[in-house]
Coordinates of C-alpha atoms in Angstrom, one line a residue:
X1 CA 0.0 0.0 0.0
X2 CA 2.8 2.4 0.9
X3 CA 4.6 1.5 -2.7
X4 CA 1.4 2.4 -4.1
X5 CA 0.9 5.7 -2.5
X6 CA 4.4 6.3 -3.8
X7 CA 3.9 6.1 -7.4
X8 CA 0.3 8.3 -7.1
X9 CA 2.8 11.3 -6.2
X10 CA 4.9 10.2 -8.5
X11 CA 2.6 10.4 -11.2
X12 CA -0.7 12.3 -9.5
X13 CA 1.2 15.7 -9.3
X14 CA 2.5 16.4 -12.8
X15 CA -0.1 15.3 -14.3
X16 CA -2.4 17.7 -12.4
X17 CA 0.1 20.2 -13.0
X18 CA -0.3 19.7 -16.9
X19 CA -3.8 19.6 -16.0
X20 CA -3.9 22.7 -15.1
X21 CA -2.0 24.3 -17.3
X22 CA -4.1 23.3 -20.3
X23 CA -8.0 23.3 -19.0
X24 CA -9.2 26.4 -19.5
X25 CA -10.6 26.9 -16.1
X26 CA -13.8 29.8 -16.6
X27 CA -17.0 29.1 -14.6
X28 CA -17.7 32.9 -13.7
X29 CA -18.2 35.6 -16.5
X30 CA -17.3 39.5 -15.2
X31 CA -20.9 41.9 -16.7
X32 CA -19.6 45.2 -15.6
X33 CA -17.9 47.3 -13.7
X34 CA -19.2 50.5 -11.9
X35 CA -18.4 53.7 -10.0
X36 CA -20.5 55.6 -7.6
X37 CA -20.1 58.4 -4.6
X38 CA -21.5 59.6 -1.7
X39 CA -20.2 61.9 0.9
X40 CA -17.2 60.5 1.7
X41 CA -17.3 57.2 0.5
X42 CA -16.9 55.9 -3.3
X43 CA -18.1 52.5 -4.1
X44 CA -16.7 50.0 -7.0
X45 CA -18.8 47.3 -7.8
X46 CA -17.9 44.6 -10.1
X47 CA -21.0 42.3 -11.2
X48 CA -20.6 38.5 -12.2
X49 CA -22.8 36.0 -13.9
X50 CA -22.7 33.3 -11.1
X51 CA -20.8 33.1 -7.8
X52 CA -16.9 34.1 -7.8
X53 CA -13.9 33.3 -5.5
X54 CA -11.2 35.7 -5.0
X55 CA -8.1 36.4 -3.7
X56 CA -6.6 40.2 -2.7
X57 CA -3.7 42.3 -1.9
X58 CA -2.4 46.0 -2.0
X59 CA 0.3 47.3 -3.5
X60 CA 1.0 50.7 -2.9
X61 CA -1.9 52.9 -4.3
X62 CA -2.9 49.9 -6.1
X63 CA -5.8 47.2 -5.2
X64 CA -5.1 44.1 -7.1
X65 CA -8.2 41.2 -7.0
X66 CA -7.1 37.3 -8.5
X67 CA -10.8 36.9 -9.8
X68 CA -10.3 32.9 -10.2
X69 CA -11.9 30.5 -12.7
X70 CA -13.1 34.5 -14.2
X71 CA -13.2 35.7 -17.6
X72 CA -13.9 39.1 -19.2
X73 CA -17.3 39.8 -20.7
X74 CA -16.0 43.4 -21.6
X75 CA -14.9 44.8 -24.7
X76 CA -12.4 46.8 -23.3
X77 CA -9.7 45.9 -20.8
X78 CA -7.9 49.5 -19.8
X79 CA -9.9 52.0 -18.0
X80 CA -8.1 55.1 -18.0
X81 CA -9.0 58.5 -17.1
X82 CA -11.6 57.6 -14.4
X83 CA -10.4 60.6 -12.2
X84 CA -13.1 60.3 -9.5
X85 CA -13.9 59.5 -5.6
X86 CA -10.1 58.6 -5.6
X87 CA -10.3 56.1 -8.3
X88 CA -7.6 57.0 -11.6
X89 CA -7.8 53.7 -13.2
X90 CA -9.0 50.0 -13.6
X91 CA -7.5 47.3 -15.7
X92 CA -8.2 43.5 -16.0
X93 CA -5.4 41.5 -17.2
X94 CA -6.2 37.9 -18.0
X95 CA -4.2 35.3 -17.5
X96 CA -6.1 32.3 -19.4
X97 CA -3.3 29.4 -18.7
X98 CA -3.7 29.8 -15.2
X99 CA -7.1 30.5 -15.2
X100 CA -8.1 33.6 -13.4
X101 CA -8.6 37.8 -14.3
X102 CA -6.5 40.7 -12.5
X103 CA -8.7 43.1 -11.6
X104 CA -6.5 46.0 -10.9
X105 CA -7.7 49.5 -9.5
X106 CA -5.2 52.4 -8.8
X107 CA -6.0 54.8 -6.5
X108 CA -5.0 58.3 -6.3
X109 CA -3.4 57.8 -3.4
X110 CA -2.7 54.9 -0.7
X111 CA -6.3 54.6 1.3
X112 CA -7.5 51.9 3.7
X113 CA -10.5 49.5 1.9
X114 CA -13.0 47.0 2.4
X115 CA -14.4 44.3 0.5
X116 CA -17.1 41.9 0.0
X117 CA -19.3 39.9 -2.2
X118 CA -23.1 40.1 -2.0
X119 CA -25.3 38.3 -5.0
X120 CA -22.9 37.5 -7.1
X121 CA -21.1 41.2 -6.9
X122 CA -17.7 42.7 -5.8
X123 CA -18.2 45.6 -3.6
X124 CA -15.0 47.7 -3.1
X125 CA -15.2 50.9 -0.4
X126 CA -12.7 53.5 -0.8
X127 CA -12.9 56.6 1.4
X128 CA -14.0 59.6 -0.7
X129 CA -10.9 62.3 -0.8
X130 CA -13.5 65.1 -2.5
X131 CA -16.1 64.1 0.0
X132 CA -19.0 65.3 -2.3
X133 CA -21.4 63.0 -4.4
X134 CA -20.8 62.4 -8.3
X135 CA -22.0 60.8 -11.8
X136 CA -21.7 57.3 -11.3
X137 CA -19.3 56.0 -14.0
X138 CA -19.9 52.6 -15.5
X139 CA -17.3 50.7 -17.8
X140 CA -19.9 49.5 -20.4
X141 CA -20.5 52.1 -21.5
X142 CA -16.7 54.2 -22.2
X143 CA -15.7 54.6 -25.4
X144 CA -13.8 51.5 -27.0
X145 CA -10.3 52.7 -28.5
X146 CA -7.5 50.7 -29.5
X147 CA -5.5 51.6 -26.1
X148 CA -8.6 50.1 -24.4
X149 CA -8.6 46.6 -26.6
X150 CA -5.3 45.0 -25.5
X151 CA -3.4 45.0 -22.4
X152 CA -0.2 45.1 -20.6
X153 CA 0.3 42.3 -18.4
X154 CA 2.1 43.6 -15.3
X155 CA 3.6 41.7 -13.0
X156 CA 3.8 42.1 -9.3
X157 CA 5.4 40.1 -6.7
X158 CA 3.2 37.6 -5.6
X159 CA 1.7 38.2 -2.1
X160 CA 1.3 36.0 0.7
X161 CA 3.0 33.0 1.5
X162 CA 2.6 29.5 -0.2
X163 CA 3.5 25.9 0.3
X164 CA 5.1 23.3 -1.3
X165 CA 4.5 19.8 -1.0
X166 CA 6.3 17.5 -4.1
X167 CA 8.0 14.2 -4.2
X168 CA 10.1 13.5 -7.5
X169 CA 8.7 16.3 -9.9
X170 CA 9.7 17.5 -12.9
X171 CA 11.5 21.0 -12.4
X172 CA 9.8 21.8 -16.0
X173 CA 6.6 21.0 -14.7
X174 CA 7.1 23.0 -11.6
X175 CA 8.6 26.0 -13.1
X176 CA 6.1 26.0 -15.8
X177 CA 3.2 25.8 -12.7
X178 CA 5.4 28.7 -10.7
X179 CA 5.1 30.8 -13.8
X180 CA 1.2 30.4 -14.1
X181 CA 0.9 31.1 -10.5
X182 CA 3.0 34.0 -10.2
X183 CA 1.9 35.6 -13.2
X184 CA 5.6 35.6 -14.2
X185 CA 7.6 35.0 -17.5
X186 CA 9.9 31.7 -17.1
X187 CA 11.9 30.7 -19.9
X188 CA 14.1 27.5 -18.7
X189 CA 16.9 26.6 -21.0
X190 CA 16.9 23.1 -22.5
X191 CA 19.4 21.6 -20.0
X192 CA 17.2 22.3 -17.4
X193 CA 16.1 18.6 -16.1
X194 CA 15.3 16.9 -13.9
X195 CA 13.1 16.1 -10.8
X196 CA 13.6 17.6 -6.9
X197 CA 11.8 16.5 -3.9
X198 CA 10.9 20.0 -2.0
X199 CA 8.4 20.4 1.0
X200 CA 8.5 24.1 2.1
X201 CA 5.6 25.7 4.5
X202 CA 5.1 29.3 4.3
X203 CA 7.4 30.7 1.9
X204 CA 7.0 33.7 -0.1
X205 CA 6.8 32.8 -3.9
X206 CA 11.0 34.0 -4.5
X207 CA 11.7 32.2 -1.8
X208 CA 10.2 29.1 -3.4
X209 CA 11.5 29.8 -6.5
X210 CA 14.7 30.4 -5.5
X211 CA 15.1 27.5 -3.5
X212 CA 13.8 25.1 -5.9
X213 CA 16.0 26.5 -8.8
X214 CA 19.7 26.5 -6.5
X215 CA 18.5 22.8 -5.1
X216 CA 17.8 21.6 -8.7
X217 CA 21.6 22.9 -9.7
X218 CA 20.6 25.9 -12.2
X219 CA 21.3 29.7 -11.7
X220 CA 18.5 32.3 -13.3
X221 CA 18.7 35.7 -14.6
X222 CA 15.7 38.1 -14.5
X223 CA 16.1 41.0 -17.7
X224 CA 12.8 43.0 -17.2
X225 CA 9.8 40.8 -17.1
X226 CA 11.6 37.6 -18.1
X227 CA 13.2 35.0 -15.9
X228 CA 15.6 32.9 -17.9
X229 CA 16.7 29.3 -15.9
X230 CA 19.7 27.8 -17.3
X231 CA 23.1 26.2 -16.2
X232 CA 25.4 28.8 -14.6
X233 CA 28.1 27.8 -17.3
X234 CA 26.0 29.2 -19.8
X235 CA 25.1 32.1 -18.4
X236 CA 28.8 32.6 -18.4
X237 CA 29.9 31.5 -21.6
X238 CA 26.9 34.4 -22.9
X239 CA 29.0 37.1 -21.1
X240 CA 31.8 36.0 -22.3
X241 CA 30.9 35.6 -25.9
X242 CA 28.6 39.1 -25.9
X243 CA 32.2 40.6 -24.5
X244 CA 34.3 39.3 -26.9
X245 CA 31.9 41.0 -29.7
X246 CA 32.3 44.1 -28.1
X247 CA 35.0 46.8 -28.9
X248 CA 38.1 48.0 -26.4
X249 CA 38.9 51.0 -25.5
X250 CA 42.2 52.2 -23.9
X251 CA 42.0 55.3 -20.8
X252 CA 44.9 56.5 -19.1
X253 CA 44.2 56.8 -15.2
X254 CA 46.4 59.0 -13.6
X255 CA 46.6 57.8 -9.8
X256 CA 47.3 61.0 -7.4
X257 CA 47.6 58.5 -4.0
X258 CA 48.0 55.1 -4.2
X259 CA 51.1 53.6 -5.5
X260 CA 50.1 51.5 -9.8
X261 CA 51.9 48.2 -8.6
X262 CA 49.4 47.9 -5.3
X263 CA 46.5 49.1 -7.4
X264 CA 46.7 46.6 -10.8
X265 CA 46.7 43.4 -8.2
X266 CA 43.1 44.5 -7.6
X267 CA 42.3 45.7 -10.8
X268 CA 43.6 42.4 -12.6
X269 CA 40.2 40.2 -11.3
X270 CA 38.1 42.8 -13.0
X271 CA 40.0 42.2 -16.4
X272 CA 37.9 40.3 -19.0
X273 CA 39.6 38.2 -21.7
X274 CA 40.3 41.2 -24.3
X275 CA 41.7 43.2 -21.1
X276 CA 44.9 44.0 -20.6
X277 CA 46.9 46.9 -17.9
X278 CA 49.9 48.3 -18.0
X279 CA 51.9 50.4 -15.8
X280 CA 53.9 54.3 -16.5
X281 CA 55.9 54.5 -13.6
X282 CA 57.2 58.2 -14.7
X283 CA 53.5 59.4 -14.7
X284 CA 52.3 57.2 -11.8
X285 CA 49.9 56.0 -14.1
X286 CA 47.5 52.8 -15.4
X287 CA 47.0 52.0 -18.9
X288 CA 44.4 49.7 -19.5
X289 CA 42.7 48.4 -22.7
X290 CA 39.3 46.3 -22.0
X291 CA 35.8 46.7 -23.0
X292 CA 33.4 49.9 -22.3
X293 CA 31.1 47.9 -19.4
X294 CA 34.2 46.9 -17.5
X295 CA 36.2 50.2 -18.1
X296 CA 33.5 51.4 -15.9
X297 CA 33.7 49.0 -13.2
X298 CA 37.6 49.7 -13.0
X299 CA 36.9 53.3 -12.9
X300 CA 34.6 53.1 -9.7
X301 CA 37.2 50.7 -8.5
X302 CA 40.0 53.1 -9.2
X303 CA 38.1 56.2 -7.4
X304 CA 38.0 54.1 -4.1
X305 CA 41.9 53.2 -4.0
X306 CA 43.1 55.6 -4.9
X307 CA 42.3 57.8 -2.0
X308 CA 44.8 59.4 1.1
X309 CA 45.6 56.8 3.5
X310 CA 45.6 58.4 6.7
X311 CA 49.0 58.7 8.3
X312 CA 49.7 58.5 12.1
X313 CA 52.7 60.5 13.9
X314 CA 54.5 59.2 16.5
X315 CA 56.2 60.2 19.4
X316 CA 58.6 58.0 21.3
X317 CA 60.6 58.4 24.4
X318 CA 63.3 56.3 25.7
X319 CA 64.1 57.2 29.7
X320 CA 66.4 55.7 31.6
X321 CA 65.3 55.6 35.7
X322 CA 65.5 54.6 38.6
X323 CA 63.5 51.5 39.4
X324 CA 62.3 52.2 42.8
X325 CA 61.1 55.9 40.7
X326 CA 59.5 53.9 38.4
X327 CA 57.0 52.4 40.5
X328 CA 56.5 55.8 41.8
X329 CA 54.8 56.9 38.6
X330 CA 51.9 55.9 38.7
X331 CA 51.5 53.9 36.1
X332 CA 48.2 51.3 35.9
X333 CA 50.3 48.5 34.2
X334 CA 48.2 45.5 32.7
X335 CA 49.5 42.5 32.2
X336 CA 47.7 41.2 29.2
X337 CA 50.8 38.7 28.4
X338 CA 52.1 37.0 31.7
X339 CA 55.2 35.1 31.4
X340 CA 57.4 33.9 33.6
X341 CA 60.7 32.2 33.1
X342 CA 60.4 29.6 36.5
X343 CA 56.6 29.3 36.2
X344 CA 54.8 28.1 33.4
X345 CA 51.7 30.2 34.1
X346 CA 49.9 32.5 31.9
X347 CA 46.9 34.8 32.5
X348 CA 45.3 38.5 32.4
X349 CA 44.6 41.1 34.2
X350 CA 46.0 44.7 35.9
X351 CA 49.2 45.3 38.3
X352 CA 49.6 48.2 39.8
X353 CA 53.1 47.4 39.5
X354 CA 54.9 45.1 37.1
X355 CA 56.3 42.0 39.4
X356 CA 60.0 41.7 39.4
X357 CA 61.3 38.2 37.9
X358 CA 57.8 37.0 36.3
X359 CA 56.8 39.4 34.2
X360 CA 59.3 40.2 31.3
X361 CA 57.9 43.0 29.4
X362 CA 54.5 45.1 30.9
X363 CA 52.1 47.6 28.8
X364 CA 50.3 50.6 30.4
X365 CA 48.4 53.6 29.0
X366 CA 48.5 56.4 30.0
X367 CA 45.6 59.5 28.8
X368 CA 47.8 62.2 30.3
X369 CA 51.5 62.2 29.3
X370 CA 51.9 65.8 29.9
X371 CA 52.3 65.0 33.9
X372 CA 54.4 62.3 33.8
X373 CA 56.3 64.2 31.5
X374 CA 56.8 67.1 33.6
X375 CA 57.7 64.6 36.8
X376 CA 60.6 63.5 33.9
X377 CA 61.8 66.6 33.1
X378 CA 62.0 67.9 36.9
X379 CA 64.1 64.3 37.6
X380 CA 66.3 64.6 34.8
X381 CA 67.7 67.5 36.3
X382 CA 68.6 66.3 39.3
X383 CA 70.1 63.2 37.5
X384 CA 67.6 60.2 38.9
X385 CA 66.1 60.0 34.9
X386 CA 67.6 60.2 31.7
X387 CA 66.5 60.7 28.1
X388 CA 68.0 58.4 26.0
X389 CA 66.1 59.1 22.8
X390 CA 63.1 61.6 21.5
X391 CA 62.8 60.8 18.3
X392 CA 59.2 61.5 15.8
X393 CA 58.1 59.5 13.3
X394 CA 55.1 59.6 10.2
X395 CA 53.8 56.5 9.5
X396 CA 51.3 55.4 7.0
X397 CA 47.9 53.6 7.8
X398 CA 48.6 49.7 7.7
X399 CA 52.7 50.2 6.9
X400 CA 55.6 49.9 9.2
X401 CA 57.4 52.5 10.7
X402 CA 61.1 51.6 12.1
X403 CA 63.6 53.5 14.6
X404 CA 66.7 52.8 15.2
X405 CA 68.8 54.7 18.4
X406 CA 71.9 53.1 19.2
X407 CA 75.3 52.8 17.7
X408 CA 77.1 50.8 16.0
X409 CA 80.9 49.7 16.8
X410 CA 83.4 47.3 14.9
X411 CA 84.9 44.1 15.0
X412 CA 87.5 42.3 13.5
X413 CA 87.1 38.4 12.1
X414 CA 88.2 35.9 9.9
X415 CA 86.5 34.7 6.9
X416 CA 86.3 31.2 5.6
X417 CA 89.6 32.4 3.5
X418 CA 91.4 33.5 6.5
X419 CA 91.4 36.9 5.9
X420 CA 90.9 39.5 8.3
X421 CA 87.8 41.5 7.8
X422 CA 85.5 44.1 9.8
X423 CA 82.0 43.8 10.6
X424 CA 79.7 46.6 12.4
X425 CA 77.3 45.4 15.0
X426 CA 74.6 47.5 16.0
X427 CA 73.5 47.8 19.4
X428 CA 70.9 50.1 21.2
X429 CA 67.0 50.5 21.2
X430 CA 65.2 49.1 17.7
X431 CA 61.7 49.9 18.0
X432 CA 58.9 49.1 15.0
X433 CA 55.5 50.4 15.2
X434 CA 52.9 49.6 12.6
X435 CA 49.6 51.5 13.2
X436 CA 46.2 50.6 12.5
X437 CA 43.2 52.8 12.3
X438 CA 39.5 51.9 12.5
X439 CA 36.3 53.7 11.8
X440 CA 36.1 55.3 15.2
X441 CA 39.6 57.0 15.1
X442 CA 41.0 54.6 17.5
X443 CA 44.7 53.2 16.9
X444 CA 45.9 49.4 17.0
X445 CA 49.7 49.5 17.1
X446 CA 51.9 46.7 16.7
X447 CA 54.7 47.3 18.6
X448 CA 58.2 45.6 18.2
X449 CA 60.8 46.8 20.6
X450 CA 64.5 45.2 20.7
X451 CA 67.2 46.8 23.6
X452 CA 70.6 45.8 23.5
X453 CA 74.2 46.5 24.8
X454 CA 77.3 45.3 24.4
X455 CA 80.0 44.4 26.8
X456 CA 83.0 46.0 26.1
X457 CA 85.9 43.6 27.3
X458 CA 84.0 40.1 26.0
X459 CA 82.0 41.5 23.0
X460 CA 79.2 39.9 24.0
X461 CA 76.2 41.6 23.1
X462 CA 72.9 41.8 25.6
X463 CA 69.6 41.9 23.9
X464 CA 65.3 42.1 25.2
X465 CA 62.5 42.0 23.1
X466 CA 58.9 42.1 22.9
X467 CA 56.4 42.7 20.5
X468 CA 53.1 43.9 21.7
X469 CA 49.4 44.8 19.8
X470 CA 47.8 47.8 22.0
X471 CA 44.4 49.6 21.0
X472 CA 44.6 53.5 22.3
X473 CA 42.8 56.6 21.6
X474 CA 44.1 59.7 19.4
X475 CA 46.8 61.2 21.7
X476 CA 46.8 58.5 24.3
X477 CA 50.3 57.2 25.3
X478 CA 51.4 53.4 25.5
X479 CA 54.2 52.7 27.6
X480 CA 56.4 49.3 27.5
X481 CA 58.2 48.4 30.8
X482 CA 60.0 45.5 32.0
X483 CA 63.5 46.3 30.7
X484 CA 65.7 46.1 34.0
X485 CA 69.1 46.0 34.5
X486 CA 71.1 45.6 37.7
X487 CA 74.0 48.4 37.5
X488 CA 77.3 46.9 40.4
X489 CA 79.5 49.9 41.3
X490 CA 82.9 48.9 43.3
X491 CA 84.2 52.0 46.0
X492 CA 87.6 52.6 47.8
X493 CA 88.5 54.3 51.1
X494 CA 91.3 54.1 52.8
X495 CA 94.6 56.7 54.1
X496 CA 96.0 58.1 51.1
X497 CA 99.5 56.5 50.2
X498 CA 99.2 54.0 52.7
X499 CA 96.5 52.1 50.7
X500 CA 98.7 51.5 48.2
X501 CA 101.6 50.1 49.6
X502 CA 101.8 46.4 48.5
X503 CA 101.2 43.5 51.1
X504 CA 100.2 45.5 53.8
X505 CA 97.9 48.5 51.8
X506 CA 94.5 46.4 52.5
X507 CA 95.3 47.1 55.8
X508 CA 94.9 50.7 55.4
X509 CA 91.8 51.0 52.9
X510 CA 88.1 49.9 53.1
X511 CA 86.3 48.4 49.8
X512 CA 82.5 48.6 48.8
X513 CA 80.1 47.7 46.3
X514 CA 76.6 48.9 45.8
X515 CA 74.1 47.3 43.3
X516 CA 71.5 49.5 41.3
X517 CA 68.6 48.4 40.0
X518 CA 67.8 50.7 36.9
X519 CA 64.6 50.4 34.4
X520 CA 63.9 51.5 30.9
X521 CA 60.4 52.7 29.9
X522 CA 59.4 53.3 26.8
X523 CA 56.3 55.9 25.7
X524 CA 54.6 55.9 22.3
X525 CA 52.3 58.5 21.7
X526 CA 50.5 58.4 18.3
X527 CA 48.7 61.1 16.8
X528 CA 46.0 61.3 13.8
X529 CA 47.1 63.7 10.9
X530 CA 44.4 65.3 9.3
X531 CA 43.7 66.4 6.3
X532 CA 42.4 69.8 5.8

């Protein structure tokens, strides 16, 4: 029984489909058409030979009524020049295949209606925008002209929602029954086969459509009022073959920002076959050759590169302090990278000091710089800080910006020959910023930093480094901490001449050391450059 039930989808539903689309379905004949006033209310009535189902929607200042199994009895199907109680125009559009007459009346302007049917008539209550009475007008008897004969079918999208409940049916069939319903033009290619199982509940009709086209493998194009269903290859292979026909043209654009090579990487995807670029580096120009409709695409493509890329300037400040005057500052440190060297433990969250011998490198921000600034400058004079760089630097949006303060010193090696040559070490503070600007003028910088020093008897050079990402505000200042160094001075004391005798001079002198912990902090403040 359930094999049988099977094979009556299988076969029931196209054929009633075909069914459909070849009885002409007309039980119900339209007589006329009428309009009347009162004060403030204008009446359509549509009169029918026998009973009539319906089904209605509005579309902007338009009523639209699906008269089904309804034909004309007019002469005439355009009603123009009605002018009257709000009503402009009526039309009835038949649509025989699917078996049912548009009866479409535009209004002068969006009003609320109400309809009903009463003996074997359509009543249709607009409210009355004049608000006075007038000369009933009645379609019967208007002049016939040849505007008035024929008709232009219009199509709308369909209203409502539908459902869709098919085993194993032809996509033909179905297209040519989504066509009928829709009041559409399909036009399905002839490698469009097939059959799809589809069951969708409360879908508007191009959602239905749409669905049942992509799940059957085809692509569709709607030009105007026609929906062509094909194979997405040959939609393709049209393009291509309608571009081919056309003729190329050569422009010149001139870029004023952006730099040709950056800009053709982009422009290359847009190229069809008969394209081709080329690049005039003396004119900081593009020369490209292609067709008109894709000259055009370039060209809007063009005018949104090559724009100013916003540039950020940079302020950095190398100090040398105290450590203990360090922590003095103030500074809300957050460790959003913990790391420790005898711990593996990692985590988040804000220090109000960085801790010695976990922590290698700490970030902070600070809104006010000019403060701490001032607190620097007042130190530096009486020696517990020191300025070891100020340097400024202009960076472009999305591009790296590198400063180098150090020095650089020689030393002499062999090479594999055995000959003695000199190479130049460089050794100092290397810092890399590469800033990043969003939408709401806010900076991301990525932030390499590199300090290193060299000792002078051994030659062994000393080197940090961290690299950071750290979102501030226009003007705000990141700082980088956690460089510390441990400075070990060695003192003397002792009678003068005495000290130095040999043997004996210890006896007459008093040695000391002292260990200093010192810390370098680093401030980066970035600033937006506008353009005036």
């Amino acid at each position: 029984m359930a094999i049988k039930k099977v094979l009556l989808l299988k076969i029931g539903i196209p054929c009633i489909l075909l069914f459909l689309s070849f009885y002409p379905l007309r039980s119900a004949r339209l007589l006329d058409i009428s309009v009347s006033g009162t004060t403030g209310l204008t009446e359509v009535m549509i009169s029918f030979d026998s009973p009539v189902n319906y089904t209605e929607f509005a579309l902007e200042n338009k009523l639209i009524f699906d008269l089904i199994k309804t034909e004309s009895g007019l002469d005439a199907n355009k009603f123009g020049g009605i002018d009257r109680g709000g009503i402009s125009s009526i039309s009835l559009i038949p649509f025989y295949t699917a078996g049912l007459l548009r009866l479409t009346i535009e209004l002068s302007k969006g009003e609320s209606y109400t309809a009903s049917i009463e003996n074997n008539r359509l009543f249709v209550r607009v409210d009355n925008p004049g608000g006075e009475p007038f000369t009933t007008w009645i379609a019967s008897e208007q002049e016939i002209t040849a505007s008035s004969l024929g008709y232009e079918e219009t199509y709308y999208e369909v209203p409502g929602l539908i459902s869709l409940d098919l085993e194993e049916a032809n996509i033909q069939t179905i297209l040519r029954a989504m066509a009928h319903y829709g009041g559409k033009n399909i036009v399905a290619g002839e490698e469009v086969k097939g059959v799809i199982t589809v069951k969708l509940s409360n879908v508007t009709w191009r959602q239905a459509f749409d669905v049942i086209v992509r799940t059957a493998g085809f692509s569709y194009r709607e030009d105007e009022n026609i929906i062509r269903v094909a194979e997405g290859t040959t939609f393709d292979k049209e393009r291509e073959s309608s571009e081919l026909a056309q003729l190329a043209v050569c422009r010149v654009y001139k870029l004023s920002f952006a730099e040709p090579k950056e800009v053709k990487k982009s422009i290359d995807k847009l190229l069809s076959k008969k394209g081709k670029i080329e690049i005039d580096e003396r004119t900081n120009s593009l020369i490209i050759t292609d067709i008109e409709t894709r000259q055009v695409d370039i060209k809007n493509l063009i005018d949104i590169l090559d724009s100013p890329n916003p540039q950020v300037a940079i302020e950095a400040r190398v100090v040398d302090l105290d450590y203990d005057f360090a922590r003095d500052l103030g500074i809300s440190w957050s460790a959003s990278n913990l790391r420790s060297r005898r711990y593996n433990i990692s985590g988040a969250g804000t220090l109000s000091a960085p801790v010695p011998g976990v922590i290698d490198i700490s970030v902070g921000t600070i809104r006010d710089f000019a403060k701490i600034n001032a607190v620097l400058n007042i130190n530096e004079s009486e020696g517990r800080t020191k300025t070891i760089a100020n340097p400024r630097i202009t960076a472009l949006n999305n591009r790296e910006a590198e400063i180098m303060i150090g020095k650089k010193f020689p030393v002499n090696i062999y090479d594999q020959s055995g000959n003695l040559v000199t190479r130049y070490f460089e050794v100092g503070t290397r810092l890399k910023v590469t800033p990043h600007i969003n939408s709401m003028n806010e900076i991301t910088m990525d932030i390499d930093v590199e300090l290193s020093s060299v000792d002078p008897t051994t030659l062994i050079i000393t080197s940090t480094e961290a690299e950071t990402k750290q979102l501030v505000k226009n003007g705000e200042t990141v700082v980088l901490g956690g460089f510390i160094r441990e400075d070990e001075k060695r003192s003397e004391a002792g009678v003068p001449i005495l000290r130095s005798i040999p043997i004996i001079g210890f006896l007459f002198k008093k040695t000391g050391k002292s260990v200093s912990k010192r810390e370098v902090l680093i401030f980066l403040t970035p600033h937006l450059v506008k353009y005036y």
